[in-house]
PDB file of C-alpha atoms in Angstrom:
ATOM      1  CA  UNK A  23      50.179 -63.821   7.079  1.00  0.00           C
ATOM      2  CA  UNK A  24      48.764 -60.404   7.950  1.00  0.00           C
ATOM      3  CA  UNK A  25      47.935 -59.600   4.583  1.00  0.00           C
ATOM      4  CA  UNK A  26      46.300 -62.444   3.793  1.00  0.00           C
ATOM      5  CA  UNK A  27      44.171 -62.130   6.709  1.00  0.00           C
ATOM      6  CA  UNK A  28      43.538 -58.889   6.132  1.00  0.00           C
ATOM      7  CA  UNK A  29      42.519 -59.625   2.469  1.00  0.00           C
ATOM      8  CA  UNK A  30      40.363 -62.735   3.863  1.00  0.00           C
ATOM      9  CA  UNK A  31      38.456 -60.121   5.966  1.00  0.00           C
ATOM     10  CA  UNK A  32      38.056 -57.592   3.219  1.00  0.00           C
ATOM     11  CA  UNK A  33      36.333 -60.317   1.102  1.00  0.00           C
ATOM     12  CA  UNK A  34      34.377 -61.397   3.798  1.00  0.00           C
ATOM     13  CA  UNK A  35      32.909 -57.752   4.496  1.00  0.00           C
ATOM     14  CA  UNK A  36      32.100 -57.370   0.633  1.00  0.00           C
ATOM     15  CA  UNK A  37      30.074 -60.517   0.380  1.00  0.00           C
ATOM     16  CA  UNK A  38      28.052 -59.294   3.677  1.00  0.00           C
ATOM     17  CA  UNK A  39      27.609 -55.947   1.837  1.00  0.00           C
ATOM     18  CA  UNK A  40      26.444 -57.595  -1.341  1.00  0.00           C
ATOM     19  CA  UNK A  41      23.993 -59.669   0.344  1.00  0.00           C
ATOM     20  CA  UNK A  42      22.813 -56.747   2.493  1.00  0.00           C
ATOM     21  CA  UNK A  43      22.324 -55.140  -0.978  1.00  0.00           C
ATOM     22  CA  UNK A  44      20.370 -57.674  -2.486  1.00  0.00           C
ATOM     23  CA  UNK A  45      17.786 -57.627   0.560  1.00  0.00           C
ATOM     24  CA  UNK A  46      17.745 -53.639   0.545  1.00  0.00           C
ATOM     25  CA  UNK A  47      16.633 -54.305  -3.260  1.00  0.00           C
ATOM     26  CA  UNK A  48      14.281 -56.793  -2.495  1.00  0.00           C
ATOM     27  CA  UNK A  49      12.529 -55.005   0.246  1.00  0.00           C
ATOM     28  CA  UNK A  50      12.498 -51.661  -2.125  1.00  0.00           C
ATOM     29  CA  UNK A  51      10.648 -53.544  -4.488  1.00  0.00           C
ATOM     30  CA  UNK A  52       8.059 -55.013  -1.514  1.00  0.00           C
ATOM     31  CA  UNK A  53       7.817 -51.397  -0.735  1.00  0.00           C
ATOM     32  CA  UNK A  54       6.522 -50.520  -4.395  1.00  0.00           C
ATOM     33  CA  UNK A  55       4.294 -53.079  -4.731  1.00  0.00           C
ATOM     34  CA  UNK A  56       2.734 -52.189  -1.195  1.00  0.00           C
ATOM     35  CA  UNK A  57       2.093 -48.768  -2.381  1.00  0.00           C
ATOM     36  CA  UNK A  58       0.646 -49.609  -5.626  1.00  0.00           C
ATOM     37  CA  UNK A  59      -1.488 -52.002  -3.042  1.00  0.00           C
ATOM     38  CA  UNK A  60      -2.768 -49.380  -1.022  1.00  0.00           C
ATOM     39  CA  UNK A  61      -3.638 -46.942  -4.016  1.00  0.00           C
ATOM     40  CA  UNK A  62      -5.714 -49.368  -4.891  1.00  0.00           C
ATOM     41  CA  UNK A  63      -7.281 -50.144  -1.668  1.00  0.00           C
ATOM     42  CA  UNK A  64      -7.689 -46.482  -1.390  1.00  0.00           C
ATOM     43  CA  UNK A  65      -9.423 -45.835  -4.869  1.00  0.00           C
ATOM     44  CA  UNK A  66     -11.774 -48.724  -3.627  1.00  0.00           C
ATOM     45  CA  UNK A  67     -12.632 -46.795  -0.552  1.00  0.00           C
ATOM     46  CA  UNK A  68     -13.353 -43.564  -1.971  1.00  0.00           C
ATOM     47  CA  UNK A  69     -15.610 -45.626  -4.413  1.00  0.00           C
ATOM     48  CA  UNK A  70     -17.334 -47.264  -1.365  1.00  0.00           C
ATOM     49  CA  UNK A  71     -17.677 -44.117   0.460  1.00  0.00           C
ATOM     50  CA  UNK A  72     -19.168 -42.531  -2.600  1.00  0.00           C
ATOM     51  CA  UNK A  73     -21.928 -45.309  -2.604  1.00  0.00           C
ATOM     52  CA  UNK A  74     -22.727 -44.860   0.826  1.00  0.00           C
ATOM     53  CA  UNK A  75     -23.496 -41.220   0.378  1.00  0.00           C
ATOM     54  CA  UNK A  76     -25.418 -41.880  -2.684  1.00  0.00           C
ATOM     55  CA  UNK A  77     -27.462 -44.740  -0.229  1.00  0.00           C
ATOM     56  CA  UNK A  78     -27.449 -42.688   2.267  1.00  0.00           C
ATOM     57  CA  UNK A  79     -29.365 -39.617   0.100  1.00  0.00           C
ATOM     58  CA  UNK A  80     -31.758 -42.079  -1.326  1.00  0.00           C
ATOM     59  CA  UNK A  81     -32.920 -43.356   2.494  1.00  0.00           C
ATOM     60  CA  UNK A  82     -32.896 -39.872   3.954  1.00  0.00           C
ATOM     61  CA  UNK A  83     -35.444 -39.016   1.047  1.00  0.00           C
ATOM     62  CA  UNK A  84     -39.393 -39.237   1.788  1.00  0.00           C
ATOM     63  CA  UNK A  85     -42.599 -36.919   0.597  1.00  0.00           C
ATOM     64  CA  UNK A  86     -41.185 -34.151   2.710  1.00  0.00           C
ATOM     65  CA  UNK A  87     -37.960 -33.274   1.080  1.00  0.00           C
ATOM     66  CA  UNK A  88     -38.415 -34.586  -2.315  1.00  0.00           C
ATOM     67  CA  UNK A  89     -40.749 -35.116  -5.010  1.00  0.00           C
ATOM     68  CA  UNK A  90     -41.858 -38.719  -3.626  1.00  0.00           C
ATOM     69  CA  UNK A  91     -45.612 -39.248  -3.311  1.00  0.00           C
ATOM     70  CA  UNK A  92     -46.353 -39.718   0.389  1.00  0.00           C
ATOM     71  CA  UNK A  93     -47.629 -43.449  -0.216  1.00  0.00           C
ATOM     72  CA  UNK A  94     -44.071 -44.214  -0.607  1.00  0.00           C
ATOM     73  CA  UNK A  95     -42.713 -43.268   2.667  1.00  0.00           C
ATOM     74  CA  UNK A  96     -41.718 -46.466   5.006  1.00  0.00           C
ATOM     75  CA  UNK A  97     -43.479 -47.090   7.939  1.00  0.00           C
ATOM     76  CA  UNK A  98     -40.427 -46.514   9.636  1.00  0.00           C
ATOM     77  CA  UNK A  99     -40.460 -43.021   8.893  1.00  0.00           C
ATOM     78  CA  UNK A 100     -43.274 -42.155  10.954  1.00  0.00           C
ATOM     79  CA  UNK A 101     -44.854 -40.124   7.793  1.00  0.00           C
ATOM     80  CA  UNK A 102     -47.805 -42.528   7.054  1.00  0.00           C
ATOM     81  CA  UNK A 103     -48.905 -42.822  10.906  1.00  0.00           C
ATOM     82  CA  UNK A 104     -52.768 -43.246  10.911  1.00  0.00           C
ATOM     83  CA  UNK A 105     -54.851 -41.001  12.571  1.00  0.00           C
ATOM     84  CA  UNK A 106     -57.928 -42.629  14.869  1.00  0.00           C
ATOM     85  CA  UNK A 107     -60.757 -42.812  13.122  1.00  0.00           C
ATOM     86  CA  UNK A 108     -63.331 -40.356  13.972  1.00  0.00           C
ATOM     87  CA  UNK A 109     -66.489 -41.487  12.814  1.00  0.00           C
ATOM     88  CA  UNK A 110     -67.031 -38.491  10.833  1.00  0.00           C
ATOM     89  CA  UNK A 111     -67.757 -38.852   6.857  1.00  0.00           C
ATOM     90  CA  UNK A 112     -65.255 -37.507   4.394  1.00  0.00           C
ATOM     91  CA  UNK A 113     -65.420 -33.700   3.333  1.00  0.00           C
ATOM     92  CA  UNK A 114     -66.746 -30.509   4.996  1.00  0.00           C
ATOM     93  CA  UNK A 115     -68.626 -31.013   8.085  1.00  0.00           C
ATOM     94  CA  UNK A 116     -72.155 -29.457   8.781  1.00  0.00           C
ATOM     95  CA  UNK A 117     -71.300 -25.967  10.052  1.00  0.00           C
ATOM     96  CA  UNK A 118     -68.073 -25.580   7.901  1.00  0.00           C
ATOM     97  CA  UNK A 119     -67.465 -22.581   6.063  1.00  0.00           C
ATOM     98  CA  UNK A 120     -67.266 -23.227   2.541  1.00  0.00           C
ATOM     99  CA  UNK A 121     -64.739 -21.592   0.405  1.00  0.00           C
ATOM    100  CA  UNK A 122     -65.161 -19.897  -3.190  1.00  0.00           C
ATOM    101  CA  UNK A 123     -63.807 -18.010  -5.873  1.00  0.00           C
ATOM    102  CA  UNK A 124     -63.819 -14.527  -5.024  1.00  0.00           C
ATOM    103  CA  UNK A 125     -65.479 -12.042  -7.447  1.00  0.00           C
ATOM    104  CA  UNK A 126     -62.992  -9.484  -9.201  1.00  0.00           C
ATOM    105  CA  UNK A 127     -63.890  -6.003  -8.440  1.00  0.00           C
ATOM    106  CA  UNK A 128     -65.567  -4.189 -11.534  1.00  0.00           C
ATOM    107  CA  UNK A 129     -62.330  -2.354 -12.443  1.00  0.00           C
ATOM    108  CA  UNK A 130     -60.675  -5.537 -13.036  1.00  0.00           C
ATOM    109  CA  UNK A 131     -63.107  -6.689 -15.231  1.00  0.00           C
ATOM    110  CA  UNK A 132     -62.765  -6.733 -19.221  1.00  0.00           C
ATOM    111  CA  UNK A 133     -66.210  -6.822 -20.108  1.00  0.00           C
ATOM    112  CA  UNK A 134     -69.835  -6.433 -18.818  1.00  0.00           C
ATOM    113  CA  UNK A 135     -72.786  -8.592 -20.442  1.00  0.00           C
ATOM    114  CA  UNK A 136     -76.017  -7.437 -19.079  1.00  0.00           C
ATOM    115  CA  UNK A 137     -78.514 -10.044 -19.168  1.00  0.00           C
ATOM    116  CA  UNK A 138     -82.508  -9.472 -18.425  1.00  0.00           C
ATOM    117  CA  UNK A 139     -85.576 -11.412 -18.745  1.00  0.00           C
ATOM    118  CA  UNK A 140     -87.596 -10.046 -21.469  1.00  0.00           C
ATOM    119  CA  UNK A 141     -91.186 -11.462 -20.587  1.00  0.00           C
ATOM    120  CA  UNK A 142     -92.794 -13.157 -17.215  1.00  0.00           C
ATOM    121  CA  UNK A 143     -91.990 -16.607 -16.775  1.00  0.00           C
ATOM    122  CA  UNK A 144     -95.674 -16.909 -15.631  1.00  0.00           C
ATOM    123  CA  UNK A 145     -97.821 -15.039 -17.747  1.00  0.00           C
ATOM    124  CA  UNK A 146     -95.744 -13.781 -20.510  1.00  0.00           C
ATOM    125  CA  UNK A 147     -95.829 -10.013 -19.497  1.00  0.00           C
ATOM    126  CA  UNK A 148     -93.402  -7.739 -21.098  1.00  0.00           C
ATOM    127  CA  UNK A 149     -90.918  -6.752 -18.286  1.00  0.00           C
ATOM    128  CA  UNK A 150     -89.221  -3.426 -17.929  1.00  0.00           C
ATOM    129  CA  UNK A 151     -87.163  -1.553 -15.162  1.00  0.00           C
ATOM    130  CA  UNK A 152     -83.420  -2.256 -13.562  1.00  0.00           C
ATOM    131  CA  UNK A 153     -82.352  -4.406 -11.042  1.00  0.00           C
ATOM    132  CA  UNK A 154     -80.140  -2.439  -8.550  1.00  0.00           C
ATOM    133  CA  UNK A 155     -78.215  -5.610  -7.398  1.00  0.00           C
ATOM    134  CA  UNK A 156     -78.085  -8.012 -10.114  1.00  0.00           C
ATOM    135  CA  UNK A 157     -76.432 -11.598  -9.431  1.00  0.00           C
ATOM    136  CA  UNK A 158     -72.917 -11.304 -10.928  1.00  0.00           C
ATOM    137  CA  UNK A 159     -71.158 -14.476 -12.609  1.00  0.00           C
ATOM    138  CA  UNK A 160     -67.593 -13.917 -13.858  1.00  0.00           C
ATOM    139  CA  UNK A 161     -65.994 -16.330 -16.241  1.00  0.00           C
ATOM    140  CA  UNK A 162     -62.263 -16.154 -17.076  1.00  0.00           C
ATOM    141  CA  UNK A 163     -60.993 -16.774 -20.155  1.00  0.00           C
ATOM    142  CA  UNK A 164     -57.988 -17.020 -22.019  1.00  0.00           C
ATOM    143  CA  UNK A 165     -58.055 -15.314 -25.387  1.00  0.00           C
ATOM    144  CA  UNK A 166     -56.890 -16.848 -28.749  1.00  0.00           C
ATOM    145  CA  UNK A 167     -52.942 -16.586 -28.668  1.00  0.00           C
ATOM    146  CA  UNK A 168     -51.487 -16.168 -32.061  1.00  0.00           C
ATOM    147  CA  UNK A 169     -47.706 -15.247 -32.610  1.00  0.00           C
ATOM    148  CA  UNK A 170     -47.180 -11.329 -33.147  1.00  0.00           C
ATOM    149  CA  UNK A 171     -44.565 -11.439 -36.170  1.00  0.00           C
ATOM    150  CA  UNK A 172     -42.487  -8.056 -36.879  1.00  0.00           C
ATOM    151  CA  UNK A 173     -40.560  -7.764 -40.015  1.00  0.00           C
ATOM    152  CA  UNK A 174     -37.554  -5.494 -40.084  1.00  0.00           C
ATOM    153  CA  UNK A 175     -36.337  -4.522 -43.599  1.00  0.00           C
ATOM    154  CA  UNK A 176     -32.605  -3.431 -43.615  1.00  0.00           C
ATOM    155  CA  UNK A 177     -32.107  -1.096 -46.740  1.00  0.00           C
ATOM    156  CA  UNK A 178     -28.808  -0.535 -48.642  1.00  0.00           C
ATOM    157  CA  UNK A 179     -28.600   3.116 -49.443  1.00  0.00           C
ATOM    158  CA  UNK A 180     -25.749   4.990 -51.746  1.00  0.00           C
ATOM    159  CA  UNK A 181     -24.634   8.102 -50.922  1.00  0.00           C
ATOM    160  CA  UNK A 182     -25.218  10.594 -53.973  1.00  0.00           C
ATOM    161  CA  UNK A 183     -21.870  12.538 -52.849  1.00  0.00           C
ATOM    162  CA  UNK A 184     -19.124  10.199 -52.576  1.00  0.00           C
ATOM    163  CA  UNK A 185     -20.802   6.874 -53.455  1.00  0.00           C
ATOM    164  CA  UNK A 186     -20.516   5.298 -50.220  1.00  0.00           C
ATOM    165  CA  UNK A 187     -23.009   2.130 -49.744  1.00  0.00           C
ATOM    166  CA  UNK A 188     -24.556   2.860 -46.240  1.00  0.00           C
ATOM    167  CA  UNK A 189     -26.487  -0.556 -44.679  1.00  0.00           C
ATOM    168  CA  UNK A 190     -29.110  -0.321 -42.057  1.00  0.00           C
ATOM    169  CA  UNK A 191     -28.994  -1.726 -38.614  1.00  0.00           C
ATOM    170  CA  UNK A 192     -30.980  -3.269 -36.482  1.00  0.00           C
ATOM    171  CA  UNK A 193     -31.925  -1.037 -33.368  1.00  0.00           C
ATOM    172  CA  UNK A 194     -30.509  -1.993 -29.983  1.00  0.00           C
ATOM    173  CA  UNK A 195     -33.687  -3.585 -28.583  1.00  0.00           C
ATOM    174  CA  UNK A 196     -34.248  -5.612 -31.509  1.00  0.00           C
ATOM    175  CA  UNK A 197     -32.675  -9.250 -30.944  1.00  0.00           C
ATOM    176  CA  UNK A 198     -30.505 -10.769 -33.873  1.00  0.00           C
ATOM    177  CA  UNK A 199     -31.953 -14.188 -33.869  1.00  0.00           C
ATOM    178  CA  UNK A 200     -35.680 -15.103 -35.366  1.00  0.00           C
ATOM    179  CA  UNK A 201     -37.439 -14.726 -31.590  1.00  0.00           C
ATOM    180  CA  UNK A 202     -38.173 -11.930 -29.422  1.00  0.00           C
ATOM    181  CA  UNK A 203     -37.050 -11.648 -25.778  1.00  0.00           C
ATOM    182  CA  UNK A 204     -40.330 -12.319 -24.308  1.00  0.00           C
ATOM    183  CA  UNK A 205     -40.567 -15.754 -26.066  1.00  0.00           C
ATOM    184  CA  UNK A 206     -36.982 -16.703 -25.098  1.00  0.00           C
ATOM    185  CA  UNK A 207     -38.009 -15.812 -21.305  1.00  0.00           C
ATOM    186  CA  UNK A 208     -40.855 -18.191 -21.951  1.00  0.00           C
ATOM    187  CA  UNK A 209     -38.662 -21.036 -23.418  1.00  0.00           C
ATOM    188  CA  UNK A 210     -36.111 -20.611 -20.579  1.00  0.00           C
ATOM    189  CA  UNK A 211     -38.876 -20.640 -18.003  1.00  0.00           C
ATOM    190  CA  UNK A 212     -40.046 -23.807 -19.453  1.00  0.00           C
ATOM    191  CA  UNK A 213     -37.041 -25.411 -19.428  1.00  0.00           C
ATOM    192  CA  UNK A 214     -35.629 -24.219 -15.792  1.00  0.00           C
ATOM    193  CA  UNK A 215     -38.559 -23.518 -13.805  1.00  0.00           C
ATOM    194  CA  UNK A 216     -40.938 -26.083 -15.114  1.00  0.00           C
ATOM    195  CA  UNK A 217     -38.225 -28.745 -15.820  1.00  0.00           C
ATOM    196  CA  UNK A 218     -39.956 -29.603 -19.274  1.00  0.00           C
ATOM    197  CA  UNK A 219     -38.058 -31.324 -21.984  1.00  0.00           C
ATOM    198  CA  UNK A 220     -37.123 -29.534 -25.441  1.00  0.00           C
ATOM    199  CA  UNK A 221     -39.708 -31.872 -27.049  1.00  0.00           C
ATOM    200  CA  UNK A 222     -42.239 -30.762 -24.672  1.00  0.00           C
ATOM    201  CA  UNK A 223     -41.195 -27.227 -24.910  1.00  0.00           C
ATOM    202  CA  UNK A 224     -41.729 -27.372 -28.862  1.00  0.00           C
ATOM    203  CA  UNK A 225     -45.143 -29.332 -28.359  1.00  0.00           C
ATOM    204  CA  UNK A 226     -46.462 -26.925 -25.749  1.00  0.00           C
ATOM    205  CA  UNK A 227     -44.964 -23.606 -27.826  1.00  0.00           C
ATOM    206  CA  UNK A 228     -46.725 -25.153 -30.709  1.00  0.00           C
ATOM    207  CA  UNK A 229     -50.215 -26.020 -29.356  1.00  0.00           C
ATOM    208  CA  UNK A 230     -50.752 -23.029 -26.817  1.00  0.00           C
ATOM    209  CA  UNK A 231     -48.957 -20.283 -28.904  1.00  0.00           C
ATOM    210  CA  UNK A 232     -48.744 -21.662 -32.481  1.00  0.00           C
ATOM    211  CA  UNK A 233     -44.892 -20.979 -32.727  1.00  0.00           C
ATOM    212  CA  UNK A 234     -43.095 -23.396 -34.364  1.00  0.00           C
ATOM    213  CA  UNK A 235     -39.635 -24.000 -33.254  1.00  0.00           C
ATOM    214  CA  UNK A 236     -36.696 -26.453 -33.549  1.00  0.00           C
ATOM    215  CA  UNK A 237     -34.556 -28.110 -31.098  1.00  0.00           C
ATOM    216  CA  UNK A 238     -31.489 -26.252 -32.001  1.00  0.00           C
ATOM    217  CA  UNK A 239     -33.622 -23.082 -31.377  1.00  0.00           C
ATOM    218  CA  UNK A 240     -34.675 -24.009 -28.025  1.00  0.00           C
ATOM    219  CA  UNK A 241     -31.171 -24.201 -27.169  1.00  0.00           C
ATOM    220  CA  UNK A 242     -30.009 -21.047 -28.470  1.00  0.00           C
ATOM    221  CA  UNK A 243     -33.098 -19.564 -26.579  1.00  0.00           C
ATOM    222  CA  UNK A 244     -31.680 -20.998 -23.217  1.00  0.00           C
ATOM    223  CA  UNK A 245     -28.420 -19.826 -23.818  1.00  0.00           C
ATOM    224  CA  UNK A 246     -29.361 -16.376 -24.785  1.00  0.00           C
ATOM    225  CA  UNK A 247     -31.223 -15.702 -21.617  1.00  0.00           C
ATOM    226  CA  UNK A 248     -28.406 -17.681 -19.340  1.00  0.00           C
ATOM    227  CA  UNK A 249     -25.973 -14.844 -21.040  1.00  0.00           C
ATOM    228  CA  UNK A 250     -28.736 -12.113 -20.074  1.00  0.00           C
ATOM    229  CA  UNK A 251     -28.611 -13.639 -16.555  1.00  0.00           C
ATOM    230  CA  UNK A 252     -25.178 -14.052 -16.177  1.00  0.00           C
ATOM    231  CA  UNK A 253     -24.675 -10.164 -14.317  1.00  0.00           C
ATOM    232  CA  UNK A 254     -27.522 -10.280 -12.024  1.00  0.00           C
ATOM    233  CA  UNK A 255     -26.395 -13.862 -10.907  1.00  0.00           C
ATOM    234  CA  UNK A 256     -22.782 -12.945 -10.062  1.00  0.00           C
ATOM    235  CA  UNK A 257     -24.290  -9.688  -8.384  1.00  0.00           C
ATOM    236  CA  UNK A 258     -26.483 -11.740  -6.257  1.00  0.00           C
ATOM    237  CA  UNK A 259     -23.357 -13.920  -5.162  1.00  0.00           C
ATOM    238  CA  UNK A 260     -21.448 -11.089  -4.486  1.00  0.00           C
ATOM    239  CA  UNK A 261     -24.040  -9.749  -1.924  1.00  0.00           C
ATOM    240  CA  UNK A 262     -24.351 -13.375  -0.316  1.00  0.00           C
ATOM    241  CA  UNK A 263     -20.795 -13.611   0.086  1.00  0.00           C
ATOM    242  CA  UNK A 264     -20.783 -10.349   1.468  1.00  0.00           C
ATOM    243  CA  UNK A 265     -23.227 -11.089   4.350  1.00  0.00           C
ATOM    244  CA  UNK A 266     -22.150 -12.137   7.949  1.00  0.00           C
ATOM    245  CA  UNK A 267     -24.251 -14.588   8.159  1.00  0.00           C
ATOM    246  CA  UNK A 268     -25.396 -17.515   5.027  1.00  0.00           C
ATOM    247  CA  UNK A 269     -26.427 -20.882   5.256  1.00  0.00           C
ATOM    248  CA  UNK A 270     -25.110 -23.330   2.995  1.00  0.00           C
ATOM    249  CA  UNK A 271     -26.369 -26.891   1.639  1.00  0.00           C
ATOM    250  CA  UNK A 272     -25.428 -29.055  -1.346  1.00  0.00           C
ATOM    251  CA  UNK A 273     -26.676 -32.167  -2.750  1.00  0.00           C
ATOM    252  CA  UNK A 274     -25.064 -34.585  -4.998  1.00  0.00           C
ATOM    253  CA  UNK A 275     -26.056 -36.518  -8.203  1.00  0.00           C
ATOM    254  CA  UNK A 276     -24.527 -38.762 -10.823  1.00  0.00           C
ATOM    255  CA  UNK A 277     -24.545 -37.817 -14.639  1.00  0.00           C
ATOM    256  CA  UNK A 278     -22.681 -39.655 -17.145  1.00  0.00           C
ATOM    257  CA  UNK A 279     -20.696 -41.308 -14.495  1.00  0.00           C
ATOM    258  CA  UNK A 280     -19.693 -38.350 -12.858  1.00  0.00           C
ATOM    259  CA  UNK A 281     -20.680 -36.743  -9.875  1.00  0.00           C
ATOM    260  CA  UNK A 282     -21.815 -32.990  -9.676  1.00  0.00           C
ATOM    261  CA  UNK A 283     -22.952 -31.002  -6.490  1.00  0.00           C
ATOM    262  CA  UNK A 284     -26.092 -28.325  -6.353  1.00  0.00           C
ATOM    263  CA  UNK A 285     -25.300 -25.950  -3.733  1.00  0.00           C
ATOM    264  CA  UNK A 286     -27.104 -23.396  -2.049  1.00  0.00           C
ATOM    265  CA  UNK A 287     -26.282 -20.261  -0.098  1.00  0.00           C
ATOM    266  CA  UNK A 288     -29.190 -18.977   1.883  1.00  0.00           C
ATOM    267  CA  UNK A 289     -29.360 -15.457   3.260  1.00  0.00           C
ATOM    268  CA  UNK A 290     -32.368 -13.550   4.543  1.00  0.00           C
ATOM    269  CA  UNK A 291     -32.806 -11.597   1.656  1.00  0.00           C
ATOM    270  CA  UNK A 292     -31.396 -13.444  -1.604  1.00  0.00           C
ATOM    271  CA  UNK A 293     -30.450 -16.906  -2.532  1.00  0.00           C
ATOM    272  CA  UNK A 294     -28.314 -18.290  -4.769  1.00  0.00           C
ATOM    273  CA  UNK A 295     -27.667 -21.882  -6.487  1.00  0.00           C
ATOM    274  CA  UNK A 296     -24.461 -22.905  -7.829  1.00  0.00           C
ATOM    275  CA  UNK A 297     -23.728 -26.452  -9.828  1.00  0.00           C
ATOM    276  CA  UNK A 298     -20.230 -27.431  -9.014  1.00  0.00           C
ATOM    277  CA  UNK A 299     -18.242 -30.569  -9.756  1.00  0.00           C
ATOM    278  CA  UNK A 300     -16.557 -30.470  -6.487  1.00  0.00           C
ATOM    279  CA  UNK A 301     -18.158 -31.159  -3.003  1.00  0.00           C
ATOM    280  CA  UNK A 302     -14.846 -29.613  -1.167  1.00  0.00           C
ATOM    281  CA  UNK A 303     -13.967 -26.391   0.380  1.00  0.00           C
ATOM    282  CA  UNK A 304     -13.214 -24.800  -2.565  1.00  0.00           C
ATOM    283  CA  UNK A 305     -16.963 -25.368  -4.029  1.00  0.00           C
ATOM    284  CA  UNK A 306     -18.317 -23.937  -0.459  1.00  0.00           C
ATOM    285  CA  UNK A 307     -16.273 -20.902  -0.875  1.00  0.00           C
ATOM    286  CA  UNK A 308     -17.403 -20.243  -4.511  1.00  0.00           C
ATOM    287  CA  UNK A 309     -21.074 -20.609  -3.067  1.00  0.00           C
ATOM    288  CA  UNK A 310     -20.895 -18.545   0.156  1.00  0.00           C
TER     289      UNK A 310
END
């Protein structure tokens, strides 16, 4: 009897263990489902936070901190507050000292043309003499710009002694491409500082300088200038990182469904800009 009782008790305990194991497996499955739900919700939260960041950036923009015109400022910004009417007409007021273009000194003038009256406007008498203080009128003009093309002819000569064929090489200060360093700099200046599109740059070069260039050549000029500026930019970045005080800030924008940030690090002597895919500590340390 005692053996049977022990067997029955053992059977009962095994049933309890089976039920608990089933409950544990069910709870584990629920935990996995909840973890997946949390991950989806976290991704949604991150997307919403990013959207809030974009909207806040748009709300903060006005005519003072962006390229937006003053007329686009909302009344709540306080930028368009109207001043009380003064009753005066527009423009310079009586007694106001006007401004005008100052004449260049004679040593900075390229050419001087003396114009003298030949005869008296009243009686027709021939005029002679000189005027010690003539009226000076200066006209600033741009001379016609034409491309300056230099052709380098690289010869191949054979040694009369050993028969070795010798090829001439371009000097170190001559670019291997079709465009000189100054022209490459103009292309990069138009693209970077003046923010012109590549097709607009092509039109400007053709209309103002008489230089014909392809879209691919514009890109190659940009890459050449970027390569030339790599060393001084790195030197400036190391200088900023070595300063005791540097002010850093960033501005984000979205391009092709991806976010990038323009970082700036400012010191009393040098300012460095850097584009980075991150907004975190790693990018901040790289910038400043």
